[in-house]
Short mmCIF file of C-alpha atoms in Angstrom, two decimals:
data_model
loop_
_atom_site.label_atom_id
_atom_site.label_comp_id
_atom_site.label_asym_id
_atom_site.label_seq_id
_atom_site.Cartn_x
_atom_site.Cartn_y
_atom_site.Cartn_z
CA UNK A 151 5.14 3.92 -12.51
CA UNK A 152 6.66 7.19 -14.30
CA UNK A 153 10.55 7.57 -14.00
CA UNK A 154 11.72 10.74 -13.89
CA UNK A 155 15.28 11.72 -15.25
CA UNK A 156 18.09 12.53 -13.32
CA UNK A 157 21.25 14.77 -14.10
CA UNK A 158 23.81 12.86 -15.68
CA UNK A 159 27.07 13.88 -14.50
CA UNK A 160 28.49 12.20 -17.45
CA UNK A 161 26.82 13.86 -20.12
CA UNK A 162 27.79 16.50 -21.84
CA UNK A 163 26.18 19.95 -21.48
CA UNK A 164 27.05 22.03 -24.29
CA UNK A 165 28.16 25.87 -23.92
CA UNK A 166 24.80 27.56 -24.55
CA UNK A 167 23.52 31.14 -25.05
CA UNK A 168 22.13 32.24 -21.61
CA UNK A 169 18.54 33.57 -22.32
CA UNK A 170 16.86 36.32 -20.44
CA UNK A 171 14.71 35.47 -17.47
CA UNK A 172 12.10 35.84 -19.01
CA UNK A 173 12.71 33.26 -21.21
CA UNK A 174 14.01 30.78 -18.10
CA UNK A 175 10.50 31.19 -17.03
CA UNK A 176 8.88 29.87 -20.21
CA UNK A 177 11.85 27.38 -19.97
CA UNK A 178 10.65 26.64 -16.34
CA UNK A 179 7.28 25.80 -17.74
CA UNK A 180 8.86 23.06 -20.14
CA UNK A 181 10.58 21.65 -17.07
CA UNK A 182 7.24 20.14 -15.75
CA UNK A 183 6.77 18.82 -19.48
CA UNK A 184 10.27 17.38 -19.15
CA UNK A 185 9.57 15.60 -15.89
CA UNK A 186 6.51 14.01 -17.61
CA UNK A 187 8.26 11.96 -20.48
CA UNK A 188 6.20 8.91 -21.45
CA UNK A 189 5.15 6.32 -19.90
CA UNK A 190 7.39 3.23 -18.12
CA UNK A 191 7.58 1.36 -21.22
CA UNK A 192 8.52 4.55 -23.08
CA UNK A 193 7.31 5.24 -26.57
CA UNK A 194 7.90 2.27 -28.85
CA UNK A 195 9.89 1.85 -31.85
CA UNK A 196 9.86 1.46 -35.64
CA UNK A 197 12.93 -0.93 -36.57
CA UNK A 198 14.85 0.13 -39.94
CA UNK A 199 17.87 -2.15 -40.08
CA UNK A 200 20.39 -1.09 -37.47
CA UNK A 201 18.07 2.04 -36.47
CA UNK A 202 16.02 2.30 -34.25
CA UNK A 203 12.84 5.23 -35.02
CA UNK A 204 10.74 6.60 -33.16
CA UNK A 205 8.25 9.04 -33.91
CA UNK A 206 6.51 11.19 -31.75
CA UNK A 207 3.75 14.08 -31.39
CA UNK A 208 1.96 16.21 -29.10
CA UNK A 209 -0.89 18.65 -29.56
CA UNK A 210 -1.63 21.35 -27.12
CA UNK A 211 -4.51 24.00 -26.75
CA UNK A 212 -2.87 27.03 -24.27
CA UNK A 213 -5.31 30.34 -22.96
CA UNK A 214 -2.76 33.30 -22.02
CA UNK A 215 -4.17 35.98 -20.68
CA UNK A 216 -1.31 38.84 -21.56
CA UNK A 217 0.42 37.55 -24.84
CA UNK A 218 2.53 40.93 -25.32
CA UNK A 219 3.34 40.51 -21.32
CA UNK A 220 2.50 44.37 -21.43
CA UNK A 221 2.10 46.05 -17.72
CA UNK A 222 -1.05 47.74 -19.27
CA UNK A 223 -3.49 46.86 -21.31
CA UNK A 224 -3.00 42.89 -22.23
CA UNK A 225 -4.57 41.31 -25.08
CA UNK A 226 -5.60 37.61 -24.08
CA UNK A 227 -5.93 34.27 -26.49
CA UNK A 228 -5.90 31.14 -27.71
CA UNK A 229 -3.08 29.31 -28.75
CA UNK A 230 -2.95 26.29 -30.52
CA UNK A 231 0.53 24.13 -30.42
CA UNK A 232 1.81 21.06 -32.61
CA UNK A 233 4.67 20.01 -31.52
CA UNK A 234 5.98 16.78 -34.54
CA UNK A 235 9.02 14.80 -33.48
CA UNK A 236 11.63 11.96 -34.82
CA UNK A 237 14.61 10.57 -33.44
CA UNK A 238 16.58 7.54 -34.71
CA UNK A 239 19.12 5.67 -32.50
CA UNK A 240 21.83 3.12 -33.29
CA UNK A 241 23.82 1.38 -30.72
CA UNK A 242 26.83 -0.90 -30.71
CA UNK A 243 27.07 -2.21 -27.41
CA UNK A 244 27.56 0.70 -24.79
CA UNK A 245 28.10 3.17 -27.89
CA UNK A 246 24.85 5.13 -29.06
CA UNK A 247 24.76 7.70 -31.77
CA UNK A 248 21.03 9.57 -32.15
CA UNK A 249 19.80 11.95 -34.82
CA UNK A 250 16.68 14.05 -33.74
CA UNK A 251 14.21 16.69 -34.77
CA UNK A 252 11.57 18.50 -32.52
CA UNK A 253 9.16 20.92 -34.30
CA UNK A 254 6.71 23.49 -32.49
CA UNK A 255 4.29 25.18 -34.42
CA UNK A 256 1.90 27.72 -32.99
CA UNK A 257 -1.04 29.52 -34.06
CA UNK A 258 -2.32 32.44 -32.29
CA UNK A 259 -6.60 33.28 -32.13
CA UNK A 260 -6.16 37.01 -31.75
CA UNK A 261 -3.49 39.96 -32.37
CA UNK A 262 -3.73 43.37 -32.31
CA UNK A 263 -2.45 45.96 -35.28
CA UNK A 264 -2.93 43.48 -37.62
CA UNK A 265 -0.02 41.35 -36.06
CA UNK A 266 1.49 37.65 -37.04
CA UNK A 267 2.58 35.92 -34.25
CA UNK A 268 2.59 32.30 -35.55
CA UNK A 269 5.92 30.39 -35.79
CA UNK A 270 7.07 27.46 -36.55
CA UNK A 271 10.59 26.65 -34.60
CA UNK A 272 12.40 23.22 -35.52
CA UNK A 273 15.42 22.38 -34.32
CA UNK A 274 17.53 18.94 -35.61
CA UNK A 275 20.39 17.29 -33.39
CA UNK A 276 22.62 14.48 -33.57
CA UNK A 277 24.47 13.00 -30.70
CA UNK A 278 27.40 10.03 -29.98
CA UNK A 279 28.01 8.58 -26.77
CA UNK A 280 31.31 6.41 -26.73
CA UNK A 281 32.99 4.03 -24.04
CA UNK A 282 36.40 2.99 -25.10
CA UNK A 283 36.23 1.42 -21.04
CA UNK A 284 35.03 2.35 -18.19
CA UNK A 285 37.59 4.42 -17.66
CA UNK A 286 37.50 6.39 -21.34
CA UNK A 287 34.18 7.43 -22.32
CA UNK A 288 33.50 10.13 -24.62
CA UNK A 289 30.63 12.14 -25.61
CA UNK A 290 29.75 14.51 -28.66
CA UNK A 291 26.91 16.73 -29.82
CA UNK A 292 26.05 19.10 -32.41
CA UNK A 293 22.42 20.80 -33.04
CA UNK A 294 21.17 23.33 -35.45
CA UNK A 295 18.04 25.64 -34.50
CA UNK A 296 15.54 27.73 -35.94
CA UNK A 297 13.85 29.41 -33.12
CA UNK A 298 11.69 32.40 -31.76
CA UNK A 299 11.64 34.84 -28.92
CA UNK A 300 8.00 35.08 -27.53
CA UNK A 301 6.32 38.77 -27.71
CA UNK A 302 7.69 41.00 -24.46
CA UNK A 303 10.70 38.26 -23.64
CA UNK A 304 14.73 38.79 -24.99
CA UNK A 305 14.90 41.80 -27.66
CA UNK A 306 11.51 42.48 -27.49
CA UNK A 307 10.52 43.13 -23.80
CA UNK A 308 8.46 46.20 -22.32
CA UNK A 309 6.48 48.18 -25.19
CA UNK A 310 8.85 46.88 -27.86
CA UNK A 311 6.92 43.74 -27.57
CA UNK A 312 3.89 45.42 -28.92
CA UNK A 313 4.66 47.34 -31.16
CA UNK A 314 6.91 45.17 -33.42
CA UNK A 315 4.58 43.38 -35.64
CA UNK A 316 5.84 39.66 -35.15
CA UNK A 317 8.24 37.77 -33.25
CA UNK A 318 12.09 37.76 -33.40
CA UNK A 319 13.76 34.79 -34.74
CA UNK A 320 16.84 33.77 -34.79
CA UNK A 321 19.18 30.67 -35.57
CA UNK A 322 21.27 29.26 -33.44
CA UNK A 323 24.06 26.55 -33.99
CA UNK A 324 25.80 24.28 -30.99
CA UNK A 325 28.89 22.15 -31.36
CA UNK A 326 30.73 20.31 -28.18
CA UNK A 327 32.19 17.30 -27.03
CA UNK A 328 32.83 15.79 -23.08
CA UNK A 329 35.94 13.34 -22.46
CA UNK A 330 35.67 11.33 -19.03
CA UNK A 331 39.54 10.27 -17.80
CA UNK A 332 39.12 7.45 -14.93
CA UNK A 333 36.16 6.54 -13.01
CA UNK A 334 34.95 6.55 -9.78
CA UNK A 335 36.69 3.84 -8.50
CA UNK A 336 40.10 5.39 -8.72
CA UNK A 337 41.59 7.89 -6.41
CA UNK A 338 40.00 10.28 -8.67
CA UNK A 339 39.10 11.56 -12.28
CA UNK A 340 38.87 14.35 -14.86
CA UNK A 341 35.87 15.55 -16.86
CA UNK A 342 36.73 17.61 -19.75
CA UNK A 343 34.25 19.90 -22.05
CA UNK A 344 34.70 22.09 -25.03
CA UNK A 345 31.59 23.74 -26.72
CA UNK A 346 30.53 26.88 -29.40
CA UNK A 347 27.88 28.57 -29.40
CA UNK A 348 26.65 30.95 -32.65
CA UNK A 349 23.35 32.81 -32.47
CA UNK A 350 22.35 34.73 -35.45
CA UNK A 351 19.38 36.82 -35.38
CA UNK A 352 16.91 36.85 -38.75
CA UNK A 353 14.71 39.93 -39.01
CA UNK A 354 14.61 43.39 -37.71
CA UNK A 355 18.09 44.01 -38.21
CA UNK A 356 18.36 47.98 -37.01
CA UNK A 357 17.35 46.31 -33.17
CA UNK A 358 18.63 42.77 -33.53
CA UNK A 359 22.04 42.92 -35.24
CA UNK A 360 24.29 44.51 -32.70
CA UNK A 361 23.21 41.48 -30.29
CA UNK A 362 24.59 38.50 -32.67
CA UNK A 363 27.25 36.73 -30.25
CA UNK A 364 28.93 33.31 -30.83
CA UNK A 365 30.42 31.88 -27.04
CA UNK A 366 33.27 29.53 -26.91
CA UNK A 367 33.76 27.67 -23.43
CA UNK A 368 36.08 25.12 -21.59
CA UNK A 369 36.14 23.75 -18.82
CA UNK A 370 38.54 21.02 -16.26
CA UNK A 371 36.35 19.83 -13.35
CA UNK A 372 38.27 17.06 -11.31
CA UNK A 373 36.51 14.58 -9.44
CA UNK A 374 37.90 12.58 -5.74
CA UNK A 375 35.93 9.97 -3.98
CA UNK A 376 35.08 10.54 -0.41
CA UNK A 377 32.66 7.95 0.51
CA UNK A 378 30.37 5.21 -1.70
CA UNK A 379 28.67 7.36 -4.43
CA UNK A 380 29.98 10.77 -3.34
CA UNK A 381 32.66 12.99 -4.80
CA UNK A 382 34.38 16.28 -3.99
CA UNK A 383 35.33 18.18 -7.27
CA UNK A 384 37.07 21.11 -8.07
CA UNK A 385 36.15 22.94 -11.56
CA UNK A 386 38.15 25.32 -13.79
CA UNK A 387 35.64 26.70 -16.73
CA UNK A 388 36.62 29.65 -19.33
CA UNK A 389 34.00 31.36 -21.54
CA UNK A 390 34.73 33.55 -24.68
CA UNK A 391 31.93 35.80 -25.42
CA UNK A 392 32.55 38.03 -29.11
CA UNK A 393 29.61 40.06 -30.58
CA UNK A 394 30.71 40.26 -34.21
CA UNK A 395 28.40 43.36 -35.24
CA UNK A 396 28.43 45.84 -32.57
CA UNK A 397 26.35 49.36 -32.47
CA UNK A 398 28.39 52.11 -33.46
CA UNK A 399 28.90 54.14 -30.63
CA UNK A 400 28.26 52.33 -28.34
CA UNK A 401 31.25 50.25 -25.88
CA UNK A 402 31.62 46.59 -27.01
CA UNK A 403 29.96 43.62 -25.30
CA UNK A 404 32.88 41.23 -25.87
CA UNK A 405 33.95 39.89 -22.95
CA UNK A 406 35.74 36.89 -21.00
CA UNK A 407 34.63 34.76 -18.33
CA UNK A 408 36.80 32.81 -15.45
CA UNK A 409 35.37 30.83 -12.81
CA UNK A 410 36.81 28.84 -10.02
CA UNK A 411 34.32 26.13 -8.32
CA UNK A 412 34.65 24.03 -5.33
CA UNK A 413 32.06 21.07 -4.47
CA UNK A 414 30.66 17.74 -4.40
CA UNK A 415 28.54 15.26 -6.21
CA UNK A 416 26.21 12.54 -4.99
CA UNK A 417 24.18 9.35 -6.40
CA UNK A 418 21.04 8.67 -5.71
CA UNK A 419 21.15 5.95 -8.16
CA UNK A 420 23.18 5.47 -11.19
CA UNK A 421 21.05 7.97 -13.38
CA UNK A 422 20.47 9.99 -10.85
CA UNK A 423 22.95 12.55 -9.75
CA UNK A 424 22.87 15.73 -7.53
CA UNK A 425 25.77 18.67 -7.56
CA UNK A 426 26.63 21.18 -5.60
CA UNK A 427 28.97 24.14 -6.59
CA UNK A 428 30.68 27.25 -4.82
CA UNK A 429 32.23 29.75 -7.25
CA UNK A 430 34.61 32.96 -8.08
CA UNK A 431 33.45 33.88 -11.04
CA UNK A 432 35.44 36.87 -13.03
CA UNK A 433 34.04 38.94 -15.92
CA UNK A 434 36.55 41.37 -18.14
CA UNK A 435 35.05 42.97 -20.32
CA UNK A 436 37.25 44.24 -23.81
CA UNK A 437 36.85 47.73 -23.65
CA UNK A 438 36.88 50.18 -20.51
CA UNK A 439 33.56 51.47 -21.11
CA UNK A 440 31.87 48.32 -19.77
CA UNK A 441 32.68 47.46 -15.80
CA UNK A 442 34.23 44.78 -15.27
CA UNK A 443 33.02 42.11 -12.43
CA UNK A 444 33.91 39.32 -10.09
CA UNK A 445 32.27 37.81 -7.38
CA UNK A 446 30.61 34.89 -5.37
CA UNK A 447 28.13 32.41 -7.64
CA UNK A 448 27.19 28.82 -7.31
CA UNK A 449 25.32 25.90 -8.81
CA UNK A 450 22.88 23.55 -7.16
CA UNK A 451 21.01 20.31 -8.80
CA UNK A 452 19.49 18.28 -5.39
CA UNK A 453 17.25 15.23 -6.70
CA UNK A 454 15.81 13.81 -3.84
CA UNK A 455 13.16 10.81 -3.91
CA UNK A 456 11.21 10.94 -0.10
CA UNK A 457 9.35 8.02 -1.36
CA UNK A 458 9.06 6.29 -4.50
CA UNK A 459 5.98 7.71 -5.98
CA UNK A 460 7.60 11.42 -5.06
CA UNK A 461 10.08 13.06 -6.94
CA UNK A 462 11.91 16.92 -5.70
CA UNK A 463 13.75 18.56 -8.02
CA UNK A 464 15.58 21.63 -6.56
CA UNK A 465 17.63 23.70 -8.55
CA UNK A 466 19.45 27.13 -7.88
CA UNK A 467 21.80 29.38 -9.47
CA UNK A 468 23.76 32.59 -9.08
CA UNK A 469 25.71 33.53 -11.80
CA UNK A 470 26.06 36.62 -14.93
CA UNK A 471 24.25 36.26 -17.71
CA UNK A 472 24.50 37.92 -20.94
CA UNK A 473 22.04 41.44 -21.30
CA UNK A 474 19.18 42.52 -24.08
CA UNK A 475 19.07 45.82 -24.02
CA UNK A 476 20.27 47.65 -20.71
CA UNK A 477 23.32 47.79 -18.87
CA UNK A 478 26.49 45.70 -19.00
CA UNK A 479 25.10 42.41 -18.16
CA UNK A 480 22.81 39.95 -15.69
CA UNK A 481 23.40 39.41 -12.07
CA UNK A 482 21.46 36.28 -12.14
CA UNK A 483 19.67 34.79 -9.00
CA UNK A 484 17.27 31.55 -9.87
CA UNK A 485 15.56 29.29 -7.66
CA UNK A 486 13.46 26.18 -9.14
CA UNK A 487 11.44 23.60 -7.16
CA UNK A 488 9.55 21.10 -8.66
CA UNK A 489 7.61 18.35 -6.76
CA UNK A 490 6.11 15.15 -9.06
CA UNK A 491 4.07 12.51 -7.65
CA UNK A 492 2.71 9.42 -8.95
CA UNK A 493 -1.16 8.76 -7.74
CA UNK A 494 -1.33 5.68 -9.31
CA UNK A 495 -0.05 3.90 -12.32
CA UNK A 496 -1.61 6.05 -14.58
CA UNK A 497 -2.46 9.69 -12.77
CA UNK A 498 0.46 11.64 -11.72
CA UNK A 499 0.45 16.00 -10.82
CA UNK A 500 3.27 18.12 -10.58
CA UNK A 501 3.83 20.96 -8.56
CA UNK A 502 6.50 23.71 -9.61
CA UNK A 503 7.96 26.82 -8.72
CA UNK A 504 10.47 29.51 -9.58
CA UNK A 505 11.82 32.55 -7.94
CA UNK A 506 14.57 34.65 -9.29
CA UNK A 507 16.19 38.18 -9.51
CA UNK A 508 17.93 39.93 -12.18
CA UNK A 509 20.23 43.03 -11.96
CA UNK A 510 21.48 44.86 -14.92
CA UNK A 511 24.62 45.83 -13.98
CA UNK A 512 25.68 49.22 -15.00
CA UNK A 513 22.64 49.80 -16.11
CA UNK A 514 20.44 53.64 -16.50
CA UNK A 515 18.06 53.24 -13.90
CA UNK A 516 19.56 50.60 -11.55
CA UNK A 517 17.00 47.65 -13.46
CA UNK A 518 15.78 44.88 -10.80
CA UNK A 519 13.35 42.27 -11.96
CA UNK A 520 11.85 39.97 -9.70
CA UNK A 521 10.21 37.41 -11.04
CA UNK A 522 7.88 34.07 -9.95
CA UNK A 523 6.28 31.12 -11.44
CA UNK A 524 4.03 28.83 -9.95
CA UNK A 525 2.55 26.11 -12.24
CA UNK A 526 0.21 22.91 -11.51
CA UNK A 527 0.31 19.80 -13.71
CA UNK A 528 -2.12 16.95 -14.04
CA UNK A 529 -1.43 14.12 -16.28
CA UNK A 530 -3.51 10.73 -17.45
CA UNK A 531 -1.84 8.00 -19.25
CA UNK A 532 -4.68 6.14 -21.08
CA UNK A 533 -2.46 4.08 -23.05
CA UNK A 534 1.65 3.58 -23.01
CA UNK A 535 1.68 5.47 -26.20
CA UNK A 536 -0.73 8.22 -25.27
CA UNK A 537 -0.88 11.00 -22.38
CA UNK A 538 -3.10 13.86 -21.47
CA UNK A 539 -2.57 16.99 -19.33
CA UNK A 540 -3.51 19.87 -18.08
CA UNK A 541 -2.42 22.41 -16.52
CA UNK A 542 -2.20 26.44 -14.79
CA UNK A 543 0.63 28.60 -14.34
CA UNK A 544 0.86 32.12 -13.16
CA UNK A 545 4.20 34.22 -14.16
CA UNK A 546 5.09 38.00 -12.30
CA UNK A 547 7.33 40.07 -12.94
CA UNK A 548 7.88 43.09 -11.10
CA UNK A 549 10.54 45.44 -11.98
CA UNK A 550 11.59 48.85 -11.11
CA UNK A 551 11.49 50.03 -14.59
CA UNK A 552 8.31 51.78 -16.24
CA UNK A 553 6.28 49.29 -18.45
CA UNK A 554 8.69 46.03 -17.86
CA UNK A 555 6.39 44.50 -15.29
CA UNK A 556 3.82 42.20 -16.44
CA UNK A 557 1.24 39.47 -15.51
CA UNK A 558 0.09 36.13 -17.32
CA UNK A 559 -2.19 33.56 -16.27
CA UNK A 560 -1.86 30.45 -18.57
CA UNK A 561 -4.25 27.73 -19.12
CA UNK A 562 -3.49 24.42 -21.04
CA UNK A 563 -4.65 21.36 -21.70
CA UNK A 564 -2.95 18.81 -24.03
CA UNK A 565 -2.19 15.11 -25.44
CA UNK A 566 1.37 13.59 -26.32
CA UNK A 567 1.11 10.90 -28.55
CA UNK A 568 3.87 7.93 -29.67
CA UNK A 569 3.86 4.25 -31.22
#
């Protein structure tokens, strides 16, 4: 039967930039491809002395019906993925240390104005994962990216989208480290985290430049048992946000982050681990032409398993998020449900969701985007080493703002191969 991945409490999660929602959405639609690794046995592996390889690939044919996401007038097509991967892992008792590469090329069937949207977006990571004890265990990771915003998301949203005549890119670099003090078993324990964060973007420098940021975060988060497999914890995280090329003219971006989180933590099982969070978060910004803000946010991750062939995922967030081109920044409101179930050995589905609200703070007309998701996935695994899907998902947006609202209906269909 398919296992689906928890949250690891343990694990580091490295500071990150925040990405429009917009780009959550398309995000979203990975989750289901997330929850549907491979199969029990998991792909196999090529042995090369102390490494252990593993190759992997997937090819995927996608129909979107508004590629721009333009309110008016979409232009529907084809769109053929390859997405090429490799990962080797050595590990020394309960120490691992992983290099990886993911690739995603796409090729698009129609344009208009004589457009390119092809890319090609690799990314290459390495990873350690160290237990001195049980009560010492350490975790680093560093990753390197070369990516692209999708036509009418980030930079390029509302008639932008169309009327540049290929997709941003930009490269983005991540660097952080986790250090767990004590365990569960004591009266209680510390988590500590430390990540950067520099995105630098590649072409269309008059729109993109002023909207290079690096983001250097912190964060305490102590943990105290309460009952078998449950914690209380109380969190203290610091961001750093610097734009290094700002528009003349125009009040800086740069800005500092403070929040203050009370909750709790539960195990389903070992590798399976739900969180809770209440928050204060603070935002002061550098210079006084930007408003500063503070205010309630939280965190939620519930993983809940009714039965064993059913798997909920339920995630929500309220938080600010950096902006791309109105305002001050994101009032961010997400909700994410995602239900998988396993028919049989082979056939699973999996239903998802996702509704969520942005306001641009400060902003010239008052922006408010709703937006939803809803996405159905059918999978059939032939073979341990080979899976096929397909799959429909419908993304909205509505927002109060001339030409920013958009619809796509996406179609796909696809294999993931392995050893």
């Amino acid at each position: 039967m398919r296992k689906t991945p928890g949250m690891h409490f343990r694990s580091f999660d490295p500071a990150g930039a925040a990405g429009v929602l917009s780009t959550l959405v398309v995000a979203f639609g990975g989750a289901n491809h997330a929850l549907s690794a491979a199969a029990p046995e998991g792909p196999a592996a090529i042995q090369a002395g102390p490494f252990a390889i593993t190759p992997t690939t997937g090819v995927e044919f996608k129909h979107r019906d508004n590629i721009y996401l333009q309110q008016n007038n979409a232009t529907d097509s084809w769109i053929y993925l390859a997405r090429p991967g490799l990962s080797a892992l050595l590990q020394d008792r309960n120490n691992t240390y992983q290099l990886s590469y993911k690739g995603e090329a796409g090729w698009y069937q129609v344009s208009r104005h004589n457009d390119d949207n092809d890319y090609f977006d690799n990314t290459v990571s390495g990873d350690v994962h160290l237990e001195f004890s049980d009560r010492w265990i350490a975790e680093g990771v560093a990753s390197w990216a070369s990516l692209h915003e999708d036509r009418g998301t980030g930079l390029s949203e509302g008639l932008i989208g169309e009327v540049l005549p290929k997709p941003i890119r930009y490269d983005q670099g991540d660097i952080g480290g986790s250090l767990q003090l004590g365990s569960h078993k004591d009266i209680g324990w510390l988590l500590l985290k430390a990540g950067y964060m520099d995105r630098q973007y590649q072409n269309f420098e008059e729109l993109t430049r002023g909207r290079d940021r690096d983001e250097t975060a912190v964060s305490a988060t102590f943990f105290h048992p309460v009952a078998p497999n449950t914690d209380v914890l109380a969190e203290y995280a610091f961001k750093r946000i610097h734009y290094p090329n700002p528009f003349e003219d125009i009040p800086q971006l740069d800005s500092d982050e403070n929040t203050l989180s009370l909750g709790a933590q539960w195990e389903i099982t070992p590798n399976l681990t739900s969180t809770a969070k209440l928050s204060y978060v603070d935002k002061d910004f550098k210079e006084s032409g930007r408003e500063d803000w503070d205010g309630l946010g939280w965190g939620l991750d519930l993983l809940m398993q009714p039965r064993e062939q059913d798997t909920i995922l339920v995630t929500s967030a309220r938080q600010p998020e950096e902006t791309t081109l109105q305002g001050d920044f994101i009032k961010r409101e997400v909700l994410t449900a995602t239900w998988t179930h396993q028919w049989s050995d082979r056939v699973y589905s999996e239903l998802g969701s996702l509704l969520g609200q942005d306001n641009y703070a400060q902003s010239f007309d008052d922006r408010e985007d709703d937006i939803l998701s809803v996405s159905l996935k059918v999978g059939y695994e032939f073979r341990r080493w080979a899976n096929v899907y397909t799959g429909y998902t419908y993304d909205r947006k509505n927002s109060n703002v001339e030409n920013l609202s958009y619809r796509d209906y996406v179609f796909n269909i696809g294999v993931e191969l392995s050893l």
